Amino acid sequence: MTGHGTREVLAVRYGNRTTTRAESFLNYHLYGEPDADLEIDYYFWVIRDPSGTTLVDTGFAPAAGNRRRRTWWTTPADALPGVGVDPAEVATIVVTHAHWDHTGNLHQFPHAQLVMSQAEYGFWTSPMASRAHFAAHAEPDEIARLQQAREQDRLTLVTGQHRLADGIELIEVGGHTPGQLVVAAATATGTVVLASDAVHFYEEVERDRPFAIVADVPAMYRAYDLLASLASEPGTRLVAGHDPLVRTRFAPHPAGPDVTNLAAPG
Ligand SMILES: [Zn+2]
């Protein structure tokens, strides 16, 4: 085996917002509970080992975040040196799905190879993506940038389960978006499963409550089943995509309070 023993997996929190439970869980009235504020964090993820650095998503672009009134304080190119990564050394970027808060800042990595699912790319470049329910969550310029990368042979499209590198698997689950991917990375302490938006909040999978933004509800439930099953395996740990609990369930990183070491339980 190469590299697992020294592989680092980090979550970098770059923004946040206060939302509500009713806005976050699909048909929240079904649960008969009062509404309440809910903190949502925005992250991108870094997988680093001796063979190179892979980014998982690239956050939202500052202009898009400002327009949508999100709080943010950094971007990948600004944050990576703080965890010892030269942005120019990022060889691969996994685009877990094409929502605006995951596809910003791709221009910061003009030479990286991008990887996403065929279903996701096909959907967002189809006429259906312009319907309001979907268009609200994407930035047309960023979809165009993915198309440009495809034309430049810098975008690989995958289906099903895809081995990105030794010990790094991409698994297409759909649900939240038509081709949502999750990433499983082997480390010395076990497997870290980056759910991205297949699970925004742990509560979705732990209480079986679908998130409000969803393309396919049965697929979202099936993704919860798959992720719960993976998380039940010894040494495997699930990382929700937008949950502040990530920062208490895993260990802090010396780089600062917004960086979490996902290869170490909290
Ligand atoms: Zn999303």
XYZ file of N, CA and C and ligand atoms in Angstrom:
799
model
N 0.847 -1.187 0.000
C 0.000 0.000 0.000
C 0.888 1.244 0.000
N 0.459 2.229 -0.704
C 1.260 3.452 -0.752
C 0.481 4.604 -0.144
N 1.101 5.250 0.776
C 0.583 6.563 1.168
C -0.533 6.593 2.186
N -1.318 5.500 2.379
C -2.449 5.604 3.316
C -1.989 6.059 4.690
N -0.808 5.513 5.094
C -0.335 5.742 6.446
C -0.047 7.187 6.740
N 0.241 7.948 5.715
C 0.554 9.353 5.955
C -0.481 10.265 5.309
N -1.582 9.679 4.848
C -2.593 10.508 4.185
C -3.338 11.372 5.207
N -3.426 12.648 4.896
C -4.199 13.594 5.713
C -5.501 13.899 4.996
N -6.566 14.028 5.757
C -7.840 14.488 5.198
C -8.323 15.625 6.091
N -8.501 16.792 5.496
C -8.859 17.984 6.258
C -10.178 18.567 5.773
N -10.947 19.110 6.710
C -12.086 19.957 6.362
C -11.681 21.391 6.649
N -11.871 22.269 5.676
C -11.564 23.690 5.871
C -12.882 24.461 5.814
N -13.227 25.070 6.935
C -14.464 25.862 7.004
C -14.164 27.263 6.506
N -14.894 27.709 5.489
C -14.611 29.022 4.904
C -15.773 29.996 5.029
N -16.925 29.536 5.535
C -18.066 30.435 5.648
C -19.131 29.837 6.551
N -20.145 30.637 6.877
C -21.277 30.085 7.618
C -22.483 30.997 7.486
N -23.585 30.519 8.029
C -24.841 31.246 7.956
C -25.769 30.680 9.028
N -26.698 31.514 9.494
C -27.757 31.011 10.357
C -28.998 30.831 9.505
N -29.483 29.596 9.439
C -30.702 29.319 8.701
C -31.725 28.811 9.720
N -32.755 28.134 9.263
C -33.738 27.573 10.190
C -33.923 26.090 9.879
N -34.472 25.385 10.850
C -34.732 23.963 10.639
C -35.791 23.777 9.549
N -36.798 24.654 9.539
C -37.873 24.500 8.542
C -37.367 24.715 7.116
N -36.337 25.552 6.975
C -35.756 25.772 5.649
C -34.820 24.638 5.251
N -34.368 23.853 6.208
C -33.301 22.891 5.944
C -33.792 21.461 5.740
N -34.879 21.105 6.416
C -35.387 19.736 6.303
C -36.646 19.732 5.448
N -36.713 18.802 4.535
C -37.843 18.708 3.603
C -39.144 18.488 4.378
N -40.147 19.335 4.079
C -41.464 19.194 4.728
C -41.338 19.028 6.237
N -40.667 19.979 6.849
C -40.349 19.911 8.282
C -41.608 19.771 9.137
N -42.729 20.289 8.656
C -43.987 20.203 9.421
C -44.362 18.754 9.720
N -43.870 17.812 8.902
C -44.182 16.396 9.137
C -43.759 15.927 10.526
N -42.737 16.578 11.090
C -42.159 16.073 12.327
C -42.838 16.657 13.574
N -43.729 17.642 13.386
C -44.471 18.199 14.521
C -43.596 18.852 15.574
N -42.508 19.464 15.125
C -41.585 20.114 16.073
C -41.533 21.604 15.774
N -41.292 22.416 16.803
C -41.178 23.856 16.542
C -39.959 24.162 15.675
N -40.056 25.231 14.918
C -38.910 25.678 14.118
C -37.870 26.286 15.063
N -36.638 26.339 14.601
C -35.561 26.945 15.394
C -34.436 27.307 14.441
N -33.570 28.217 14.915
C -32.387 28.551 14.122
C -31.482 27.327 13.994
N -30.726 27.318 12.898
C -29.792 26.221 12.643
C -28.549 26.816 11.994
N -27.399 26.547 12.578
C -26.137 27.030 12.016
C -25.692 26.090 10.897
N -25.357 26.673 9.763
C -24.826 25.875 8.648
C -23.415 26.369 8.338
N -22.487 25.431 8.243
C -21.099 25.746 7.898
C -20.858 25.424 6.431
N -19.902 26.119 5.855
C -19.471 25.850 4.480
C -18.020 25.394 4.523
N -17.762 24.255 3.865
C -16.427 23.641 3.891
C -15.965 23.282 2.481
N -14.654 23.198 2.323
C -14.101 22.357 1.259
C -13.134 21.399 1.944
N -12.666 20.391 1.226
C -11.897 19.315 1.858
C -10.589 19.094 1.096
N -9.574 18.665 1.833
C -8.231 18.473 1.276
C -7.773 17.054 1.613
N -7.347 16.305 0.598
C -6.764 14.984 0.807
C -5.313 15.078 0.349
N -4.398 14.847 1.273
C -2.994 15.005 0.923
C -2.202 13.768 1.330
N -1.399 13.273 0.421
C -0.498 12.156 0.735
C 0.747 12.330 -0.133
N 1.731 11.439 0.016
C 2.985 11.654 -0.715
C 2.809 11.701 -2.235
N 1.699 11.149 -2.752
C 1.540 11.179 -4.210
C 0.902 12.475 -4.703
N 0.425 13.337 -3.785
C -0.102 14.622 -4.236
C -1.281 15.095 -3.403
N -1.862 16.207 -3.851
C -2.974 16.817 -3.128
C -4.204 16.839 -4.021
N -5.315 16.362 -3.446
C -6.612 16.395 -4.114
C -7.522 17.312 -3.318
N -8.179 18.231 -4.005
C -9.221 19.031 -3.353
C -10.560 18.362 -3.624
N -11.432 18.406 -2.640
C -12.801 17.960 -2.837
C -13.669 19.219 -2.713
N -14.124 19.690 -3.861
C -14.900 20.916 -4.008
C -14.048 22.161 -3.728
N -14.587 23.295 -4.131
C -13.803 24.536 -4.075
C -14.603 25.689 -3.472
N -15.645 25.353 -2.703
C -16.383 26.399 -2.005
C -17.173 27.286 -2.948
N -17.660 28.387 -2.398
C -18.339 29.359 -3.272
C -17.416 30.525 -3.571
N -17.662 31.167 -4.705
C -16.886 32.345 -5.085
C -17.330 33.524 -4.217
N -16.387 34.404 -3.845
C -16.749 35.545 -3.003
C -17.938 36.348 -3.536
N -17.962 36.635 -4.839
C -19.058 37.461 -5.387
C -20.403 36.745 -5.235
N -20.404 35.433 -5.474
C -21.654 34.672 -5.345
C -22.096 34.627 -3.888
N -21.136 34.463 -2.991
C -21.461 34.445 -1.565
C -22.024 35.780 -1.107
N -21.426 36.875 -1.577
C -21.919 38.203 -1.198
C -23.327 38.419 -1.737
N -23.557 38.045 -2.980
C -24.870 38.225 -3.591
C -25.933 37.434 -2.836
N -25.541 36.268 -2.343
C -26.497 35.412 -1.617
C -26.427 35.644 -0.100
N -25.714 36.670 0.308
C -25.650 37.105 1.711
C -25.131 36.021 2.656
N -24.132 35.301 2.211
C -23.442 34.366 3.089
C -22.231 35.062 3.698
N -21.874 34.634 4.897
C -20.637 35.092 5.522
C -19.509 34.178 5.064
N -18.385 34.767 4.668
C -17.232 33.944 4.279
C -15.970 34.700 4.660
N -14.854 33.984 4.767
C -13.615 34.645 5.153
C -12.399 34.144 4.382
N -12.553 33.140 3.549
C -11.389 32.718 2.763
C -11.851 31.958 1.528
N -10.882 31.688 0.655
C -11.113 30.859 -0.531
C -10.025 29.782 -0.525
N -10.166 28.743 -1.338
C -9.139 27.685 -1.301
C -7.714 28.198 -1.538
N -7.513 29.032 -2.554
C -6.136 29.476 -2.845
C -5.551 30.275 -1.690
N -6.409 30.980 -0.952
C -5.930 31.757 0.198
C -5.697 30.878 1.424
N -6.502 29.829 1.564
C -6.423 29.009 2.778
C -5.383 27.898 2.687
N -5.127 27.387 1.485
C -4.259 26.206 1.371
C -2.843 26.421 1.905
N -2.198 27.574 1.651
C -0.848 27.736 2.213
C -0.821 27.576 3.731
N -1.915 27.924 4.404
C -1.996 27.789 5.855
C -1.965 26.348 6.347
N -2.300 25.403 5.454
C -2.189 23.986 5.825
C -1.028 23.325 5.075
N -0.131 24.161 4.567
C 1.097 23.641 3.968
C 0.959 23.162 2.539
N -0.089 23.619 1.848
C -0.287 23.190 0.456
C -0.121 24.395 -0.470
N 0.751 24.252 -1.449
C 0.893 25.254 -2.497
C -0.265 25.029 -3.486
N -1.135 26.034 -3.687
C -2.264 25.814 -4.591
C -1.843 25.298 -5.968
N -0.646 25.680 -6.409
C -0.181 25.230 -7.728
C 0.082 23.724 -7.761
N 0.175 23.114 -6.567
C 0.443 21.668 -6.514
C -0.830 20.827 -6.496
N -1.993 21.478 -6.503
C -3.246 20.710 -6.518
C -3.413 20.105 -7.906
N -3.315 18.769 -7.967
C -3.352 18.096 -9.270
C -4.767 17.724 -9.670
N -5.610 17.426 -8.672
C -6.935 16.874 -8.948
C -7.969 17.569 -8.069
N -9.111 17.874 -8.661
C -10.239 18.427 -7.901
C -11.459 17.558 -8.171
N -12.011 16.984 -7.107
C -13.277 16.268 -7.223
C -14.403 17.294 -7.052
N -15.284 17.358 -8.025
C -16.465 18.229 -7.937
C -17.618 17.303 -7.536
N -17.975 17.319 -6.243
C -18.958 16.326 -5.768
C -20.327 16.544 -6.393
N -20.644 17.808 -6.672
C -21.875 18.153 -7.387
C -21.744 19.598 -7.811
N -22.674 20.075 -8.640
C -22.456 21.371 -9.302
C -23.216 22.520 -8.651
N -23.559 22.407 -7.377
C -24.157 23.551 -6.684
C -23.121 24.647 -6.464
N -23.631 25.879 -6.436
C -22.798 27.091 -6.427
C -21.785 27.127 -5.289
N -22.152 26.536 -4.136
C -21.254 26.609 -2.982
C -20.215 25.494 -2.992
N -20.124 24.773 -4.115
C -19.102 23.726 -4.268
C -18.255 23.927 -5.529
N -18.694 24.810 -6.439
C -18.001 24.968 -7.732
C -17.350 26.339 -7.919
N -17.374 27.184 -6.863
C -16.722 28.483 -7.019
C -15.211 28.311 -7.037
N -14.533 29.320 -7.509
C -13.066 29.394 -7.383
C -12.293 28.378 -8.221
N -12.951 27.708 -9.156
C -12.210 26.747 -9.996
C -11.127 27.445 -10.811
N -11.339 28.735 -11.085
C -10.328 29.480 -11.855
C -9.003 29.585 -11.100
N -9.035 29.339 -9.777
C -7.786 29.393 -9.007
C -6.868 28.200 -9.322
N -7.417 27.205 -10.042
C -6.661 25.964 -10.300
C -6.729 25.618 -11.784
N -6.165 26.491 -12.625
C -6.367 26.322 -14.069
C -5.717 25.070 -14.644
N -4.820 24.445 -13.900
C -4.132 23.265 -14.439
C -4.575 21.960 -13.793
N -5.474 22.048 -12.796
C -5.913 20.821 -12.118
C -6.842 20.023 -13.026
N -6.794 18.711 -12.863
C -7.758 17.826 -13.511
C -9.010 17.780 -12.651
N -10.171 17.943 -13.252
C -11.441 17.902 -12.533
C -12.094 16.545 -12.761
N -12.785 16.071 -11.729
C -13.509 14.803 -11.824
C -14.902 15.014 -11.249
N -15.924 14.636 -12.010
C -17.293 14.669 -11.501
C -18.072 13.537 -12.156
N -19.333 13.382 -11.780
C -20.080 12.278 -12.374
C -20.691 12.704 -13.706
N -20.817 11.713 -14.566
C -21.459 11.928 -15.869
C -22.889 12.441 -15.678
N -23.597 11.854 -14.704
C -24.992 12.243 -14.481
C -25.093 13.706 -14.053
N -24.146 14.136 -13.218
C -24.176 15.519 -12.730
C -23.888 16.494 -13.888
N -22.838 16.198 -14.641
C -22.468 17.066 -15.764
C -23.596 17.100 -16.797
N -24.131 15.926 -17.103
C -25.202 15.865 -18.101
C -26.423 16.666 -17.664
N -26.761 16.579 -16.391
C -27.930 17.305 -15.898
C -27.728 18.817 -16.013
N -26.613 19.307 -15.510
C -26.427 20.766 -15.427
C -26.151 21.402 -16.783
N -25.866 20.589 -17.785
C -25.710 21.125 -19.141
C -26.944 20.807 -19.984
N -28.027 20.424 -19.332
C -29.283 20.124 -20.040
C -30.303 21.239 -19.784
N -31.344 21.323 -20.607
C -32.357 22.369 -20.415
C -33.034 22.308 -19.034
N -33.169 21.141 -18.443
C -33.840 21.024 -17.149
C -33.169 21.870 -16.065
N -31.851 22.063 -16.210
C -31.110 22.812 -15.188
C -31.561 24.262 -15.101
N -32.238 24.758 -16.131
C -32.669 26.160 -16.099
C -34.001 26.335 -15.391
N -34.674 25.254 -15.005
C -35.932 25.382 -14.261
C -35.624 25.904 -12.861
N -36.539 26.717 -12.329
C -36.249 27.495 -11.117
C -35.789 26.632 -9.935
N -36.397 25.467 -9.758
C -36.078 24.623 -8.611
C -34.606 24.210 -8.605
N -34.018 24.107 -9.801
C -32.612 23.719 -9.910
C -31.701 24.939 -10.094
N -32.143 25.864 -10.968
C -31.289 27.011 -11.323
C -30.917 27.846 -10.102
N -31.788 27.852 -9.083
C -31.515 28.654 -7.881
C -30.210 28.246 -7.207
N -29.730 27.044 -7.471
C -28.594 26.517 -6.712
C -27.323 26.377 -7.546
N -27.311 26.975 -8.735
C -26.105 26.889 -9.568
C -25.757 28.276 -10.096
N -24.519 28.440 -10.486
C -24.038 29.676 -11.107
C -23.715 29.365 -12.571
N -24.433 29.980 -13.509
C -24.200 29.661 -14.930
C -22.737 29.802 -15.373
N -22.051 30.815 -14.846
C -20.636 30.986 -15.229
C -19.801 29.777 -14.809
N -20.188 29.201 -13.688
C -19.398 28.078 -13.172
C -19.720 26.788 -13.937
N -20.956 26.642 -14.371
C -21.292 25.509 -15.242
C -20.534 25.662 -16.569
N -20.477 26.907 -17.059
C -19.739 27.159 -18.304
C -18.258 26.828 -18.137
N -17.736 27.090 -16.951
C -16.323 26.780 -16.695
C -16.098 25.256 -16.724
N -17.065 24.507 -16.229
C -16.959 23.038 -16.304
C -16.993 22.583 -17.766
N -17.857 23.223 -18.557
C -17.925 22.861 -19.987
C -16.604 23.182 -20.689
N -16.036 24.329 -20.291
C -14.756 24.734 -20.873
C -13.667 23.711 -20.502
N -13.685 23.274 -19.241
C -12.708 22.272 -18.805
C -12.886 20.975 -19.598
N -14.148 20.637 -19.875
C -14.417 19.431 -20.662
C -13.819 19.567 -22.060
N -14.001 20.748 -22.647
C -13.454 20.982 -23.994
C -11.932 20.928 -23.987
N -11.340 21.324 -22.861
C -9.874 21.330 -22.751
C -9.325 19.983 -22.283
N -10.195 18.987 -22.190
C -9.756 17.665 -21.730
C -9.273 17.672 -20.285
N -9.827 18.575 -19.492
C -9.432 18.648 -18.080
C -10.524 18.138 -17.149
N -11.600 17.602 -17.711
C -12.715 17.126 -16.887
C -12.996 15.668 -17.212
N -12.823 14.820 -16.204
C -13.124 13.392 -16.346
C -14.510 13.131 -15.770
N -15.342 12.409 -16.514
C -16.698 12.082 -16.060
C -16.743 10.613 -15.673
N -17.306 10.323 -14.503
C -17.309 8.951 -13.980
C -18.743 8.508 -13.694
N -18.928 7.201 -13.603
C -20.236 6.644 -13.241
C -20.044 5.585 -12.159
N -21.081 5.412 -11.333
C -21.058 4.338 -10.331
C -19.973 4.554 -9.302
N -19.106 3.549 -9.171
C -17.994 3.660 -8.226
C -16.700 3.786 -9.020
N -15.863 4.732 -8.637
C -14.660 5.041 -9.406
C -13.459 5.146 -8.467
N -12.406 4.416 -8.804
C -11.186 4.473 -8.007
C -10.350 5.645 -8.507
N -10.298 6.696 -7.694
C -9.576 7.907 -8.101
C -8.075 7.701 -7.972
N -7.680 7.013 -6.909
C -6.261 6.726 -6.636
C -6.252 5.575 -5.645
N -5.071 5.084 -5.349
C -4.965 4.008 -4.363
C -5.564 4.494 -3.038
N -6.649 3.835 -2.598
C -7.261 4.212 -1.322
C -8.199 5.397 -1.382
N -8.540 5.884 -2.564
C -9.524 6.977 -2.684
C -10.591 6.559 -3.696
N -11.803 6.356 -3.186
C -12.917 5.909 -4.031
C -13.974 7.009 -4.125
N -14.528 7.174 -5.317
C -15.679 8.061 -5.518
C -16.904 7.168 -5.687
N -18.000 7.515 -5.012
C -19.222 6.722 -5.107
C -20.370 7.662 -5.480
N -21.005 7.359 -6.608
C -22.137 8.170 -7.071
C -23.383 7.739 -6.304
N -24.040 8.700 -5.656
C -25.248 8.369 -4.890
C -26.488 9.134 -5.375
N -26.319 10.252 -6.055
C -27.489 11.026 -6.482
C -28.276 11.537 -5.278
N -29.585 11.759 -5.487
C -30.452 12.208 -4.406
C -30.497 13.721 -4.289
N -29.535 14.300 -3.615
C -29.480 15.763 -3.464
C -29.420 16.442 -4.826
N -28.558 15.924 -5.693
C -28.519 16.321 -7.101
C -28.458 15.024 -7.920
N -28.680 15.109 -9.228
C -28.761 13.867 -10.009
C -27.503 12.998 -9.961
N -26.337 13.609 -9.780
C -25.112 12.808 -9.794
C -24.196 13.075 -8.614
N -24.780 13.389 -7.469
C -23.983 13.655 -6.264
C -22.983 12.521 -5.991
N -21.723 12.904 -5.742
C -20.680 11.941 -5.377
C -20.346 12.042 -3.901
N -19.947 10.922 -3.309
C -19.281 10.944 -2.014
C -17.870 10.384 -2.224
N -16.954 10.705 -1.297
C -15.547 10.333 -1.435
C -15.121 9.543 -0.206
N -14.562 8.364 -0.410
C -14.047 7.551 0.700
C -12.530 7.500 0.586
N -11.847 7.959 1.643
C -10.383 8.017 1.624
C -9.818 7.188 2.769
N -8.966 6.211 2.441
C -8.320 5.386 3.460
C -7.200 6.175 4.122
N -7.136 6.076 5.458
C -6.042 6.712 6.206
C -5.504 5.695 7.209
N -4.454 6.088 7.919
C -3.844 5.189 8.912
C -4.830 4.832 10.011
N -5.827 5.686 10.262
C -6.765 5.456 11.368
C -8.109 4.940 10.876
N -8.209 4.614 9.603
C -9.470 4.103 9.073
C -9.912 4.901 7.863
N -11.138 4.658 7.444
C -11.638 5.307 6.229
C -12.476 6.531 6.588
N -12.166 7.634 5.914
C -12.921 8.868 6.087
C -13.876 8.989 4.895
N -15.176 9.080 5.176
C -16.167 9.198 4.108
C -16.663 10.641 4.076
N -16.260 11.341 3.017
C -16.720 12.725 2.837
C -18.062 12.674 2.127
N -19.132 12.963 2.878
C -20.483 12.855 2.315
C -20.803 14.035 1.409
N -20.069 15.148 1.569
C -20.468 16.389 0.903
C -21.973 16.562 1.119
N -22.725 16.937 0.085
C -24.140 17.251 0.321
C -25.064 16.031 0.223
N -24.504 14.824 0.136
C -25.353 13.642 0.341
C -25.879 13.638 1.768
N -25.131 14.264 2.683
C -25.581 14.490 4.072
C -25.068 15.871 4.491
N -25.946 16.876 4.521
C -25.527 18.203 4.993
C -25.299 18.186 6.504
N -26.305 17.620 7.208
C -26.287 17.566 8.683
C -26.379 16.101 9.115
N -25.634 15.731 10.149
C -25.707 14.352 10.656
C -27.143 13.931 10.947
N -27.952 14.886 11.382
C -29.335 14.579 11.733
C -30.094 13.933 10.568
N -29.718 14.278 9.328
C -30.419 13.687 8.182
C -30.300 12.164 8.213
N -29.093 11.682 8.359
C -28.885 10.233 8.316
C -29.225 9.594 9.659
N -28.994 10.303 10.762
C -29.231 9.718 12.089
C -30.713 9.714 12.465
N -31.496 10.645 11.904
C -32.938 10.678 12.192
C -33.768 10.471 10.926
N -33.100 10.134 9.815
C -33.775 9.801 8.561
C -34.658 10.954 8.074
N -34.082 12.139 8.003
C -34.823 13.339 7.618
C -34.197 13.954 6.368
N -34.827 13.808 5.209
C -34.246 14.373 3.985
C -34.034 15.887 4.055
N -32.993 16.312 3.399
C -32.688 17.748 3.288
C -33.685 18.391 2.325
N -33.891 19.694 2.497
C -34.935 20.391 1.739
C -34.620 20.525 0.248
N -33.333 20.599 -0.094
C -32.962 20.747 -1.507
C -32.639 19.352 -2.021
N -33.490 18.847 -2.917
C -33.376 17.442 -3.288
C -33.903 17.251 -4.708
N -33.165 16.470 -5.500
C -33.612 16.150 -6.860
C -34.426 14.867 -6.879
N -34.153 13.929 -5.957
C -34.757 12.588 -6.016
C -34.807 12.055 -4.579
N -36.000 12.088 -3.972
C -36.119 11.719 -2.553
C -35.763 10.247 -2.307
N -36.278 9.276 -3.091
C -35.854 7.896 -2.832
C -34.335 7.710 -2.926
N -33.690 8.391 -3.878
C -32.232 8.265 -3.998
C -31.544 8.879 -2.779
N -32.122 9.960 -2.239
C -31.538 10.563 -1.028
C -31.646 9.580 0.144
N -32.795 8.941 0.289
C -32.937 7.934 1.347
C -31.947 6.779 1.136
N -31.796 6.346 -0.120
C -30.850 5.242 -0.377
C -29.418 5.669 -0.052
N -29.096 6.940 -0.307
C -27.761 7.441 0.041
C -27.570 7.404 1.557
N -28.617 7.778 2.311
C -28.514 7.700 3.778
C -28.249 6.262 4.208
N -28.966 5.309 3.573
C -28.772 3.893 3.925
C -27.330 3.465 3.645
N -26.833 3.838 2.474
C -25.467 3.460 2.114
C -24.462 4.072 3.089
N -24.633 5.363 3.384
C -23.658 6.043 4.243
C -23.741 5.529 5.675
N -24.958 5.215 6.148
C -25.094 4.648 7.501
C -24.413 3.286 7.551
N -24.556 2.526 6.474
C -23.926 1.209 6.428
C -22.397 1.334 6.419
N -21.891 2.250 5.603
C -20.434 2.465 5.591
C -19.949 2.919 6.968
N -20.702 3.835 7.587
C -20.279 4.407 8.876
C -20.314 3.377 9.996
N -21.060 2.281 9.794
C -21.138 1.251 10.841
C -19.946 0.304 10.790
N -19.140 0.423 9.731
C -17.959 -0.448 9.643
C -16.875 0.070 10.586
N -16.192 -0.857 11.266
C -15.169 -0.425 12.219
C -14.135 0.484 11.554
N -13.823 1.586 12.222
C -12.794 2.484 11.717
C -13.261 3.441 10.643
N -14.529 3.332 10.213
C -15.018 4.235 9.169
C -15.777 5.391 9.810
N -15.500 6.600 9.357
C -16.119 7.788 9.948
C -16.740 8.660 8.861
N -17.961 9.078 9.138
C -18.742 9.868 8.190
C -18.555 11.357 8.480
N -18.341 12.117 7.417
C -18.148 13.560 7.541
C -19.300 14.254 6.815
N -20.216 14.851 7.566
C -21.333 15.573 6.956
C -20.820 16.838 6.275
N -21.520 17.261 5.227
C -20.992 18.313 4.369
C -21.117 19.736 4.873
N -22.068 20.002 5.768
C -22.287 21.394 6.205
C -22.536 21.492 7.711
N -22.164 20.478 8.466
C -22.580 20.408 9.876
C -21.497 20.963 10.802
N -21.832 21.938 11.670
C -20.846 22.415 12.651
C -20.343 21.297 13.571
N -21.116 20.213 13.713
C -20.679 19.091 14.561
C -19.393 18.445 14.057
N -19.073 18.635 12.758
C -17.807 18.089 12.238
C -16.643 18.573 13.100
N -16.754 19.824 13.543
C -15.633 20.409 14.283
C -15.552 19.910 15.725
N -16.577 19.189 16.198
C -16.465 18.583 17.529
C -16.293 17.068 17.440
N -16.736 16.474 16.329
C -16.591 15.016 16.202
C -15.191 14.624 15.748
N -14.414 15.601 15.258
C -13.051 15.323 14.817
C -12.098 16.300 15.512
N -10.818 16.004 15.364
C -9.802 16.771 16.091
C -9.462 18.079 15.380
N -9.189 19.118 16.162
C -8.730 20.358 15.527
C -7.349 20.169 14.901
N -7.048 21.002 13.928
C -5.751 20.977 13.251
C -4.954 22.184 13.753
N -3.636 22.030 13.878
C -2.847 23.173 14.382
C -2.967 24.434 13.532
N -3.420 24.303 12.297
C -3.512 25.495 11.433
C -4.535 26.504 11.938
N -5.477 26.087 12.798
C -6.433 27.066 13.322
C -7.813 26.482 13.503
N -8.714 27.280 14.068
C -10.037 26.758 14.458
C -10.928 26.347 13.284
N -10.618 26.813 12.096
C -11.472 26.468 10.957
C -10.954 25.266 10.177
N -9.885 24.647 10.653
C -9.359 23.459 9.975
C -9.507 22.263 10.919
N -10.077 21.179 10.396
C -10.335 19.994 11.202
C -9.619 18.804 10.580
N -8.979 18.017 11.435
C -8.233 16.836 11.001
C -9.174 15.635 11.008
N -9.644 15.238 9.838
C -10.682 14.210 9.747
C -10.118 12.797 9.915
N -8.800 12.677 9.918
C -8.203 11.362 10.159
C -8.058 11.103 11.662
N -8.513 12.046 12.496
C -8.414 11.881 13.951
C -9.766 12.148 14.604
N -10.326 11.161 15.308
C -11.577 11.414 16.028
C -11.374 12.508 17.069
N -12.459 13.228 17.360
C -12.366 14.353 18.314
C -12.359 13.861 19.750
Zn -25.617 21.096 -2.681
